[in-house]
Amino acid sequence: RVAERGVGDLVLSATYELPVLTDKLPFFDVTVDLKLPTADERRGLGTGRPDVGIQLDAYQTVGAFTLFGGLGYRYRHRSPVFEGLNDSVNVSLGLSRTISDRWQGGMIYDFRQAASSFSGETHELLPYLSWAPTENWAVMVYVIKGFTLDSPDRATGVQLTHRW
């Protein structure tokens, strides 16, 4: 068992919402992200190399809830520190509910294929709370509960979003 603390990698992402075809169909987003290697790879907090990912997400409102799912693929640059890195698929399922004009809460289940030949897949549950002080800005806080040996036992995070 190994425990480390420190700053992780920085992930920059851009999402494009596809035009809606009809009110009956789900909304679709395409996201591209770039992981910048800001974590200390010598302490095992990162690979020391950038990664690129692409994801397709779908959203559908059902009553007071929004159901959503995503399917993604991550390309991992080979790392001199971590040999055996693999490209992988990830799947997310979740639901959210508006609490008030500015607050939203929800739950996400994430599955990711093994990132390397020496690690396993991850299964995580992520409850979150999001606050939008303006139409363009949102802050989300979340916790993670992992269910596999390669998932974090628990983690916390903050996500800042700006929409144009």
Backbone as a printed PyTorch tensor [residue, N CA C, xyz], in Angstrom:
tensor([[[  0.8510,  -1.1770,   0.0000],
         [  0.0000,   0.0000,   0.0000],
         [  0.8930,   1.2350,   0.0000]],

        [[  0.5870,   2.1850,  -0.8740],
         [  1.3810,   3.4040,  -1.0250],
         [  0.4610,   4.6050,  -0.8660]],

        [[  0.9280,   5.6190,  -0.1630],
         [  0.1610,   6.8610,  -0.0140],
         [  1.0670,   8.0300,  -0.3820]],

        [[  0.5670,   8.9290,  -1.1970],
         [  1.2770,  10.1470,  -1.5800],
         [  0.3080,  11.3060,  -1.5810]],

        [[  0.8110,  12.4690,  -1.2790],
         [  0.0210,  13.7010,  -1.3460],
         [  0.7710,  14.6860,  -2.2220]],

        [[  0.0010,  15.5280,  -2.8990],
         [  0.6250,  16.5380,  -3.7300],
         [ -0.2920,  16.9880,  -4.8420]],

        [[  0.2110,  17.9220,  -5.6300],
         [ -0.5490,  18.4800,  -6.7400],
         [ -0.5330,  17.4870,  -7.8940]],

        [[ -1.6750,  17.2910,  -8.5210],
         [ -1.7840,  16.3970,  -9.6650],
         [ -1.5290,  17.1260, -10.9700]],

        [[ -1.8280,  16.4520, -12.0560],
         [ -1.6770,  17.0330, -13.3820],
         [ -2.7850,  18.0470, -13.6500]],

        [[ -2.5330,  18.9790, -14.5470],
         [ -3.5080,  19.9810, -14.9630],
         [ -4.1840,  19.4890, -16.2420]],

        [[ -5.5150,  19.5140, -16.2710],
         [ -6.2600,  19.0890, -17.4490],
         [ -7.0200,  20.2860, -18.0110]],

        [[ -6.7830,  20.5900, -19.2950],
         [ -7.5050,  21.6370, -20.0120],
         [ -8.4510,  20.9500, -20.9850]],

        [[ -9.6910,  21.4140, -21.0400],
         [-10.6310,  20.7840, -21.9580],
         [-11.4860,  21.8280, -22.6600]],

        [[-11.9990,  21.4420, -23.8280],
         [-12.9210,  22.2750, -24.5950],
         [-14.0680,  21.3860, -25.0440]],

        [[-15.2910,  21.8870, -24.8810],
         [-16.4860,  21.1250, -25.2280],
         [-17.3050,  21.9000, -26.2510]],

        [[-17.8070,  21.1830, -27.2410],
         [-18.6950,  21.7590, -28.2470],
         [-20.0320,  21.0420, -28.1530]],

        [[-21.1140,  21.8160, -27.9630],
         [-22.4520,  21.2470, -27.9360],
         [-22.9680,  21.1770, -29.3700]],

        [[-23.2720,  19.9620, -29.8250],
         [-23.7710,  19.7810, -31.1810],
         [-25.1630,  20.3910, -31.3070]],

        [[-25.5150,  20.9000, -32.4770],
         [-26.8540,  21.4740, -32.6550],
         [-27.9340,  20.4230, -32.3800]],

        [[-29.0220,  20.8590, -31.7410],
         [-30.1210,  19.9680, -31.3880],
         [-30.9590,  19.6950, -32.6290]],

        [[-31.2310,  18.4150, -32.8810],
         [-32.0280,  18.0450, -34.0540],
         [-33.5230,  18.1690, -33.7840]],

        [[-33.9710,  17.6540, -32.6310],
         [-35.3720,  17.7810, -32.2090],
         [-35.4160,  17.8280, -30.6920]],

        [[-36.5500,  18.2710, -30.1440],
         [-36.7140,  18.3200, -28.6870],
         [-36.7800,  16.9340, -28.0660]],

        [[-37.0760,  15.9190, -28.8460],
         [-37.2400,  14.5540, -28.3330],
         [-35.9150,  13.8130, -28.1680]],

        [[-34.8870,  14.2300, -28.9020],
         [-33.5930,  13.5610, -28.8470],
         [-32.7210,  14.1560, -27.7420]],

        [[-31.7660,  13.3880, -27.2360],
         [-30.8390,  13.9340, -26.2380],
         [-29.9500,  15.0240, -26.8290]],

        [[-29.3610,  15.8210, -25.9460],
         [-28.3160,  16.7620, -26.3200],
         [-27.0120,  15.9760, -26.4100]],

        [[-26.1250,  16.3720, -27.3470],
         [-24.8310,  15.7090, -27.4740],
         [-23.7230,  16.7500, -27.3920]],

        [[-22.6580,  16.4170, -26.6750],
         [-21.4500,  17.2370, -26.5730],
         [-20.2610,  16.4100, -27.0270]],

        [[-19.2810,  17.0750, -27.6270],
         [-17.9920,  16.4610, -27.9340],
         [-16.9410,  17.2480, -27.1560]],

        [[-16.1250,  16.5290, -26.4030],
         [-15.0880,  17.1670, -25.5900],
         [-13.7180,  16.6320, -25.9850]],

        [[-12.7530,  17.5430, -26.0890],
         [-11.3490,  17.1860, -26.2850],
         [-10.5990,  17.7460, -25.0950]],

        [[ -9.7230,  16.9250, -24.5090],
         [ -8.9410,  17.4500, -23.3860],
         [ -7.4680,  17.1110, -23.5370]],

        [[ -6.6690,  17.9240, -22.8700],
         [ -5.2200,  17.7780, -22.8670],
         [ -4.7510,  17.7830, -21.4250]],

        [[ -4.0550,  16.7090, -21.0300],
         [ -3.4760,  16.6400, -19.6910],
         [ -2.0490,  17.1590, -19.7710]],

        [[ -1.7700,  18.2030, -18.9940],
         [ -0.4180,  18.7590, -18.9270],
         [  0.2890,  18.1530, -17.7140]],

        [[  1.5130,  17.6930, -17.8880],
         [  2.2130,  16.9670, -16.8210],
         [  2.7820,  17.8900, -15.7360]],

        [[  1.9090,  18.3320, -14.8300],
         [  2.3390,  19.2080, -13.7360],
         [  2.6000,  18.4420, -12.4380]],

        [[  2.2150,  17.1590, -12.3760],
         [  2.4300,  16.3550, -11.1680],
         [  3.8740,  15.8600, -11.1220]],

        [[  4.3200,  15.5350,  -9.9260],
         [  5.6820,  15.0320,  -9.7210],
         [  5.7120,  13.5350, -10.0330]],

        [[  6.2510,  13.1820, -11.2070],
         [  6.2780,  11.7760, -11.5980],
         [  7.2160,  10.9360, -10.7420]],

        [[  8.2390,  11.5380, -10.1520],
         [  9.1610,  10.7890,  -9.2820],
         [  8.4650,  10.3060,  -8.0140]],

        [[  7.3900,  11.0060,  -7.6050],
         [  6.6170,  10.5910,  -6.4250],
         [  5.4130,   9.7410,  -6.8190]],

        [[  5.2840,   9.4240,  -8.1080],
         [  4.1870,   8.5830,  -8.5740],
         [  2.8710,   9.3100,  -8.7420]],

        [[  2.9020,  10.6420,  -8.8120],
         [  1.6670,  11.4270,  -8.9360],
         [  1.2900,  11.7110, -10.3820]],

        [[  2.1410,  11.3640, -11.3190],
         [  1.8620,  11.5940, -12.7310],
         [  2.8530,  10.8410, -13.5910]],

        [[  2.6500,  10.8770, -14.9070],
         [  3.5140,  10.1450, -15.8400],
         [  4.6600,  10.9910, -16.3790]],

        [[  4.5610,  12.3110, -16.2330],
         [  5.5740,  13.1880, -16.7930],
         [  5.3730,  13.4810, -18.2710]],

        [[  4.2910,  13.0040, -18.8520],
         [  3.9980,  13.2030, -20.2650],
         [  2.5600,  13.6910, -20.4390]],

        [[  2.2900,  14.4420, -21.5270],
         [  0.9130,  14.8720, -21.7850],
         [  0.0720,  13.7140, -22.3270]],

        [[ -1.2380,  13.7850, -22.1350],
         [ -2.2010,  12.8360, -22.6970],
         [ -3.2630,  13.6350, -23.4380]],

        [[ -3.9500,  12.9730, -24.3650],
         [ -5.0410,  13.5910, -25.1130],
         [ -6.2530,  12.6700, -25.0350]],

        [[ -7.4260,  13.2660, -24.8300],
         [ -8.6480,  12.4680, -24.7640],
         [ -9.7520,  13.0720, -25.6030]],

        [[-10.6940,  12.2190, -26.0190],
         [-11.8900,  12.6750, -26.7180],
         [-13.0720,  11.9360, -26.1090]],

        [[-14.1990,  12.6300, -25.9820],
         [-15.3660,  12.0280, -25.3520],
         [-16.6450,  12.5500, -26.0060]],

        [[-17.6350,  11.6460, -26.1480],
         [-18.9670,  11.9910, -26.6170],
         [-19.9200,  11.7880, -25.4510]],

        [[-20.6750,  12.8320, -25.1010],
         [-21.6280,  12.7840, -23.9940],
         [-23.0380,  13.0150, -24.5210]],

        [[-24.0080,  12.3690, -23.8780],
         [-25.4210,  12.5560, -24.2090],
         [-26.1770,  12.9110, -22.9350]],

        [[-27.1610,  13.8140, -23.0380],
         [-27.9550,  14.2900, -21.9040],
         [-29.4340,  14.2360, -22.2690]],

        [[-30.2610,  13.7470, -21.3430],
         [-31.7060,  13.7140, -21.5790],
         [-32.4270,  14.0570, -20.2770]],

        [[-33.3490,  15.0070, -20.3530],
         [-34.1470,  15.3890, -19.1850],
         [-35.3110,  14.4170, -19.0350]],

        [[-35.4760,  13.9260, -17.7980],
         [-36.5800,  13.0340, -17.4570],
         [-37.1860,  13.5640, -16.1640]],

        [[-38.3100,  14.2520, -16.2620],
         [-38.9130,  14.8690, -15.0840],
         [-37.9930,  15.9420, -14.5260]],

        [[-37.7150,  15.8670, -13.2150],
         [-36.8520,  16.8520, -12.5560],
         [-35.3640,  16.5200, -12.6970]],

        [[-35.0400,  15.3820, -13.2980],
         [-33.6560,  14.9320, -13.3900],
         [-33.1330,  15.0260, -14.8160]],

        [[-31.8220,  15.1600, -14.9210],
         [-31.1410,  15.0330, -16.1950],
         [-30.2870,  13.7760, -16.1110]],

        [[-30.5310,  12.8330, -17.0020],
         [-29.7220,  11.6200, -17.0990],
         [-28.6390,  11.8700, -18.1340]],

        [[-27.4440,  11.3400, -17.8900],
         [-26.3730,  11.5440, -18.8570],
         [-25.4330,  10.3550, -18.8970]],

        [[-24.7580,  10.2360, -20.0120],
         [-23.7730,   9.1810, -20.1920],
         [-22.6970,   9.6520, -21.1370]],

        [[-21.5370,   9.0360, -21.0270],
         [-20.4290,   9.4220, -21.8830],
         [-19.5690,   8.2280, -22.2470]],

        [[-18.9590,   8.3170, -23.4210],
         [-18.0250,   7.3060, -23.8910],
         [-16.7980,   8.0400, -24.3940]],

        [[-15.6220,   7.6580, -23.8850],
         [-14.4080,   8.3730, -24.2460],
         [-13.2370,   7.4600, -24.5410]],

        [[-12.2010,   8.0540, -25.1230],
         [-10.9680,   7.3480, -25.4450],
         [ -9.7940,   8.2530, -25.0700]],

        [[ -8.7670,   7.6920, -24.4230],
         [ -7.5980,   8.4600, -24.0010],
         [ -6.3410,   7.8740, -24.6280]],

        [[ -5.5920,   8.7660, -25.3070],
         [ -4.2830,   8.4090, -25.8490],
         [ -3.2230,   8.8560, -24.8400]],

        [[ -2.3910,   7.9160, -24.4250],
         [ -1.3330,   8.2210, -23.4590],
         [  0.0300,   8.1860, -24.1430]],

        [[  0.7670,   9.2990, -24.0140],
         [  2.1430,   9.3100, -24.5000],
         [  2.9660,   8.3390, -23.6590]],

        [[  3.8920,   7.6960, -24.2660],
         [  4.7520,   6.7640, -23.5420],
         [  5.6430,   7.5430, -22.5820]],

        [[  5.8580,   6.9730, -21.4080],
         [  6.5820,   7.6640, -20.3390],
         [  7.8610,   6.9110, -20.0000]],

        [[  8.9690,   7.6350, -19.8220],
         [ 10.1990,   6.9630, -19.4030],
         [ 10.1230,   6.4980, -17.9440]],

        [[  9.2260,   7.0700, -17.1640],
         [  9.0950,   6.7080, -15.7540],
         [  8.1430,   5.5270, -15.5710]],

        [[  7.0500,   5.5160, -16.3450],
         [  6.0380,   4.4700, -16.2390],
         [  5.9460,   3.7280, -17.5690]],

        [[  6.6220,   2.5830, -17.6510],
         [  6.5580,   1.7830, -18.8740],
         [  5.2370,   1.0260, -18.9130]],

        [[  4.8150,   0.6560, -20.0960],
         [  3.6180,  -0.1570, -20.2330],
         [  2.3140,   0.6060, -20.1840]],

        [[  2.3380,   1.9410, -20.4290],
         [  1.0910,   2.7010, -20.4510],
         [  0.2420,   2.2820, -21.6460]],

        [[ -1.0670,   2.2130, -21.4390],
         [ -2.0070,   1.8210, -22.4860],
         [ -2.9790,   2.9460, -22.7790]],

        [[ -3.4090,   3.0410, -24.0250],
         [ -4.5590,   3.8640, -24.3580],
         [ -5.7710,   3.1460, -23.7710]],

        [[ -6.8530,   3.8810, -23.4960],
         [ -7.9770,   3.2240, -22.8230],
         [ -9.3060,   3.8960, -23.1210]],

        [[-10.3650,   3.1450, -22.8330],
         [-11.7460,   3.5910, -22.9890],
         [-12.2990,   3.9140, -21.6080]],

        [[-13.1570,   4.9210, -21.5400],
         [-13.8500,   5.2300, -20.2900],
         [-15.3420,   5.4070, -20.5600]],

        [[-16.1530,   5.0720, -19.5490],
         [-17.6000,   5.1810, -19.6320],
         [-18.0930,   5.8570, -18.3650]],

        [[-19.0210,   6.8090, -18.5130],
         [-19.6250,   7.5000, -17.3720],
         [-21.1410,   7.4370, -17.4910]],

        [[-21.7980,   7.2770, -16.3580],
         [-23.2550,   7.3400, -16.2750],
         [-23.6050,   8.1860, -15.0740]],

        [[-24.6630,   8.9830, -15.1700],
         [-25.0090,   9.8040, -14.0190],
         [-26.3590,  10.4540, -14.1290]],

        [[-26.6590,  11.1780, -13.0830],
         [-27.8820,  11.9730, -13.0500],
         [-27.6180,  13.2320, -12.2670]],

        [[-28.3760,  14.2810, -12.5950],
         [-28.2590,  15.5460, -11.8730],
         [-29.6580,  16.0960, -11.6460]],

        [[-29.7270,  17.0150, -10.6920],
         [-31.0000,  17.6640, -10.3800],
         [-30.7330,  19.1120, -10.0070]],

        [[-31.5330,  20.0090, -10.5430],
         [-31.4300,  21.4160, -10.1850],
         [-32.0290,  21.6010,  -8.7950]],

        [[-31.2700,  22.2590,  -7.9210],
         [-31.7180,  22.5260,  -6.5510],
         [-32.3560,  23.9030,  -6.4690]],

        [[-31.7340,  24.8720,  -7.1550],
         [-32.2610,  26.2410,  -7.2340],
         [-31.7190,  26.8550,  -8.5190]],

        [[-31.9530,  28.1550,  -8.7250],
         [-31.4730,  28.8130,  -9.9420],
         [-29.9680,  28.6700, -10.1330]],

        [[-29.2090,  28.6500,  -9.0670],
         [-27.7510,  28.6470,  -9.1540],
         [-27.0880,  27.3660,  -8.6670]],

        [[-27.8530,  26.4380,  -8.0820],
         [-27.2830,  25.2300,  -7.4830],
         [-27.7880,  23.9750,  -8.1770]],

        [[-26.8840,  23.0120,  -8.3140],
         [-27.2200,  21.7300,  -8.9100],
         [-26.4270,  20.6420,  -8.1880]],

        [[-27.0230,  19.4870,  -8.0120],
         [-26.3350,  18.3650,  -7.3900],
         [-26.5000,  17.1280,  -8.2360]],

        [[-25.6230,  16.1580,  -8.0380],
         [-25.7490,  14.9450,  -8.8250],
         [-24.7840,  13.8640,  -8.3870]],

        [[-24.8150,  12.7870,  -9.1650],
         [-23.9930,  11.6210,  -8.8970],
         [-23.5100,  11.0650, -10.2380]],

        [[-22.2320,  10.6870, -10.2820],
         [-21.6360,  10.1330, -11.4950],
         [-20.9550,   8.8170, -11.1380]],

        [[-21.1430,   7.8060, -11.9870],
         [-20.3960,   6.5510, -11.8800],
         [-19.4240,   6.5090, -13.0520]],

        [[-18.1310,   6.2930, -12.7720],
         [-17.1040,   6.2500, -13.8110],
         [-16.4530,   4.8720, -13.8600]],

        [[-16.2270,   4.3930, -15.0840],
         [-15.4380,   3.1930, -15.3310],
         [-14.3340,   3.5700, -16.3030]],

        [[-13.1000,   3.1320, -16.0110],
         [-11.9860,   3.3470, -16.9280],
         [-11.1950,   2.0510, -17.0720]],

        [[-10.8540,   1.7170, -18.3200],
         [ -9.9870,   0.5740, -18.5550],
         [ -8.6400,   0.8250, -17.9080]],

        [[ -7.8880,  -0.2350, -17.7090],
         [ -6.5540,  -0.1200, -17.1120],
         [ -5.6850,   0.8220, -17.9360]],

        [[ -4.9870,   1.7160, -17.2480],
         [ -4.1230,   2.6950, -17.9010],
         [ -2.7520,   2.1280, -18.2500]],

        [[ -2.4380,   0.9450, -17.7260],
         [ -1.1320,   0.3520, -17.9970],
         [ -1.2000,  -1.1590, -17.8270]],

        [[ -0.1240,  -1.8090, -18.2330],
         [ -0.0470,  -3.2630, -18.0960],
         [  0.1520,  -3.6750, -16.6400]],

        [[  0.5120,  -2.7410, -15.7680],
         [  0.7250,  -3.0770, -14.3610],
         [ -0.3510,  -2.4890, -13.4480]],

        [[ -1.4860,  -2.0720, -14.0160],
         [ -2.5880,  -1.5540, -13.2040],
         [ -3.8940,  -2.1830, -13.6610]],

        [[ -4.9380,  -1.9710, -12.8810],
         [ -6.2450,  -2.5150, -13.2190],
         [ -7.2290,  -1.4210, -13.5760]],

        [[ -8.4280,  -1.8410, -13.8980],
         [ -9.4810,  -0.8790, -14.2280],
         [ -9.9450,  -0.1650, -12.9660]],

        [[-10.6280,   0.9550, -13.1560],
         [-11.1470,   1.7100, -12.0140],
         [-12.6610,   1.8290, -12.1120]],

        [[-13.2800,   1.7960, -10.9570],
         [-14.7200,   2.0130, -10.7960],
         [-14.8630,   3.0260,  -9.6640]],

        [[-15.5230,   4.1530,  -9.9330],
         [-15.6160,   5.2210,  -8.9410],
         [-17.0060,   5.8330,  -8.9250]],

        [[-17.4260,   6.2550,  -7.7490],
         [-18.6790,   6.9740,  -7.5680],
         [-18.3360,   8.3890,  -7.1290]],

        [[-18.9630,   9.3790,  -7.7750],
         [-18.5870,  10.7720,  -7.5740],
         [-19.8400,  11.6170,  -7.3290]],

        [[-20.2320,  11.8500,  -6.0730],
         [-21.2910,  12.8260,  -5.8150],
         [-20.7060,  14.2420,  -5.9310]],

        [[-21.5300,  15.1850,  -6.4110],
         [-21.0190,  16.5450,  -6.6020],
         [-22.0990,  17.5800,  -6.3070]],

        [[-21.6220,  18.8120,  -6.0780],
         [-22.4750,  19.9740,  -5.8940],
         [-21.8760,  21.0980,  -6.7270]],

        [[-22.7130,  21.7610,  -7.5390],
         [-22.2420,  22.7990,  -8.4380],
         [-22.9850,  24.1080,  -8.1650]],

        [[-22.2240,  25.2080,  -8.1900],
         [-22.7730,  26.5470,  -7.9720],
         [-22.3910,  27.4130,  -9.1640]],

        [[-23.3810,  28.1020,  -9.7570],
         [-23.1460,  28.9900, -10.8970],
         [-23.4390,  30.4270, -10.4620]],

        [[-22.4130,  31.1820, -10.0550],
         [-22.6470,  32.5590,  -9.6210],
         [-23.1100,  33.4660, -10.7620]],

        [[-22.7570,  33.1180, -12.0230],
         [-23.2140,  33.8550, -13.2070],
         [-23.5960,  32.8330, -14.2790]],

        [[-24.1220,  33.2980, -15.3950],
         [-24.4490,  32.3950, -16.5010],
         [-23.2060,  31.7600, -17.1060]],

        [[-22.0730,  32.4500, -17.0330],
         [-20.8590,  31.9900, -17.7000],
         [-19.9190,  31.1780, -16.8160]],

        [[-20.0530,  31.2940, -15.5020],
         [-19.1080,  30.6440, -14.5870],
         [-19.8120,  29.6490, -13.6850]],

        [[-19.1040,  28.5510, -13.3850],
         [-19.6100,  27.5680, -12.4230],
         [-18.4370,  26.9750, -11.6590]],

        [[-18.6900,  26.6180, -10.4190],
         [-17.7130,  25.9490,  -9.5660],
         [-18.3530,  24.6590,  -9.0710]],

        [[-17.6690,  23.5530,  -9.2760],
         [-18.1680,  22.2630,  -8.8220],
         [-17.1970,  21.6850,  -7.8010]],

        [[-17.7150,  21.2130,  -6.6960],
         [-16.9160,  20.4820,  -5.7120],
         [-17.4160,  19.0470,  -5.7140]],

        [[-16.4960,  18.1230,  -5.5370],
         [-16.8800,  16.7190,  -5.5870],
         [-15.9920,  15.8870,  -4.6790]],

        [[-16.4900,  14.7100,  -4.3500],
         [-15.7150,  13.6980,  -3.6460],
         [-15.7540,  12.4380,  -4.5020]],

        [[-14.7720,  11.5880,  -4.3270],
         [-14.7070,  10.3340,  -5.0780],
         [-14.5830,   9.1860,  -4.0940]],

        [[-15.3340,   8.1390,  -4.3280],
         [-15.2070,   6.8800,  -3.5980],
         [-14.8400,   5.8240,  -4.6210]],

        [[-13.6790,   5.1840,  -4.4520],
         [-13.2310,   4.1620,  -5.3800],
         [-13.6220,   2.7750,  -4.9200]],

        [[-13.7980,   1.8530,  -5.8890],
         [-14.2420,   0.5010,  -5.5700],
         [-13.2830,  -0.5870,  -6.0430]],

        [[-12.1460,  -0.2160,  -6.6170],
         [-11.1630,  -1.2150,  -7.0310],
         [ -9.8170,  -0.8500,  -6.4140]],

        [[ -8.8900,  -1.7880,  -6.4860],
         [ -7.5580,  -1.5350,  -5.9310],
         [ -6.8660,  -0.3600,  -6.6190]],

        [[ -7.1840,  -0.1200,  -7.8840],
         [ -6.5290,   0.9520,  -8.6280],
         [ -7.3050,   2.2640,  -8.6250]],

        [[ -8.4250,   2.3070,  -7.9300],
         [ -9.1670,   3.5530,  -7.7240],
         [ -8.6640,   4.1880,  -6.4370]],

        [[ -8.7520,   5.5070,  -6.3270],
         [ -8.4180,   6.1070,  -5.0320],
         [ -9.4520,   5.6490,  -3.9960]],

        [[ -9.0080,   5.4150,  -2.7620],
         [ -9.9700,   5.0790,  -1.7090],
         [-10.9870,   6.1990,  -1.5840]],

        [[-10.4640,   7.4240,  -1.5630],
         [-11.3080,   8.6170,  -1.5360],
         [-10.4570,   9.7940,  -2.0240]],

        [[-11.1450,  10.7710,  -2.5840],
         [-10.4660,  11.9670,  -3.0840],
         [-11.4730,  13.1010,  -3.1060]],

        [[-10.9730,  14.3070,  -3.1900],
         [-11.8200,  15.4850,  -3.3330],
         [-11.2730,  16.3260,  -4.4820]],

        [[-12.1190,  17.1720,  -5.0260],
         [-11.6690,  18.0270,  -6.1060],
         [-12.5660,  19.2160,  -6.3200]],

        [[-12.0630,  20.1600,  -7.1080],
         [-12.7990,  21.3570,  -7.4750],
         [-12.6240,  21.5430,  -8.9750]],

        [[-13.7020,  21.8850,  -9.6620],
         [-13.6520,  22.1480, -11.0940],
         [-14.2430,  23.5220, -11.3560]],

        [[-13.5080,  24.3560, -12.0850],
         [-13.9550,  25.6930, -12.4630],
         [-14.2900,  25.6670, -13.9480]],

        [[-15.5070,  26.1220, -14.3080],
         [-15.9660,  26.0860, -15.6960],
         [-16.3420,  27.4850, -16.1590]],

        [[-15.9220,  27.8260, -17.3820],
         [-16.3290,  29.0730, -18.0240],
         [-16.9640,  28.7380, -19.3660]],

        [[-18.1430,  29.3130, -19.6250],
         [-18.8540,  29.0970, -20.8920],
         [-18.8810,  30.4020, -21.6870]],

        [[-18.6510,  30.2750, -23.0020],
         [-18.7310,  31.4480, -23.8800],
         [-20.0370,  31.4610, -24.5930]]])
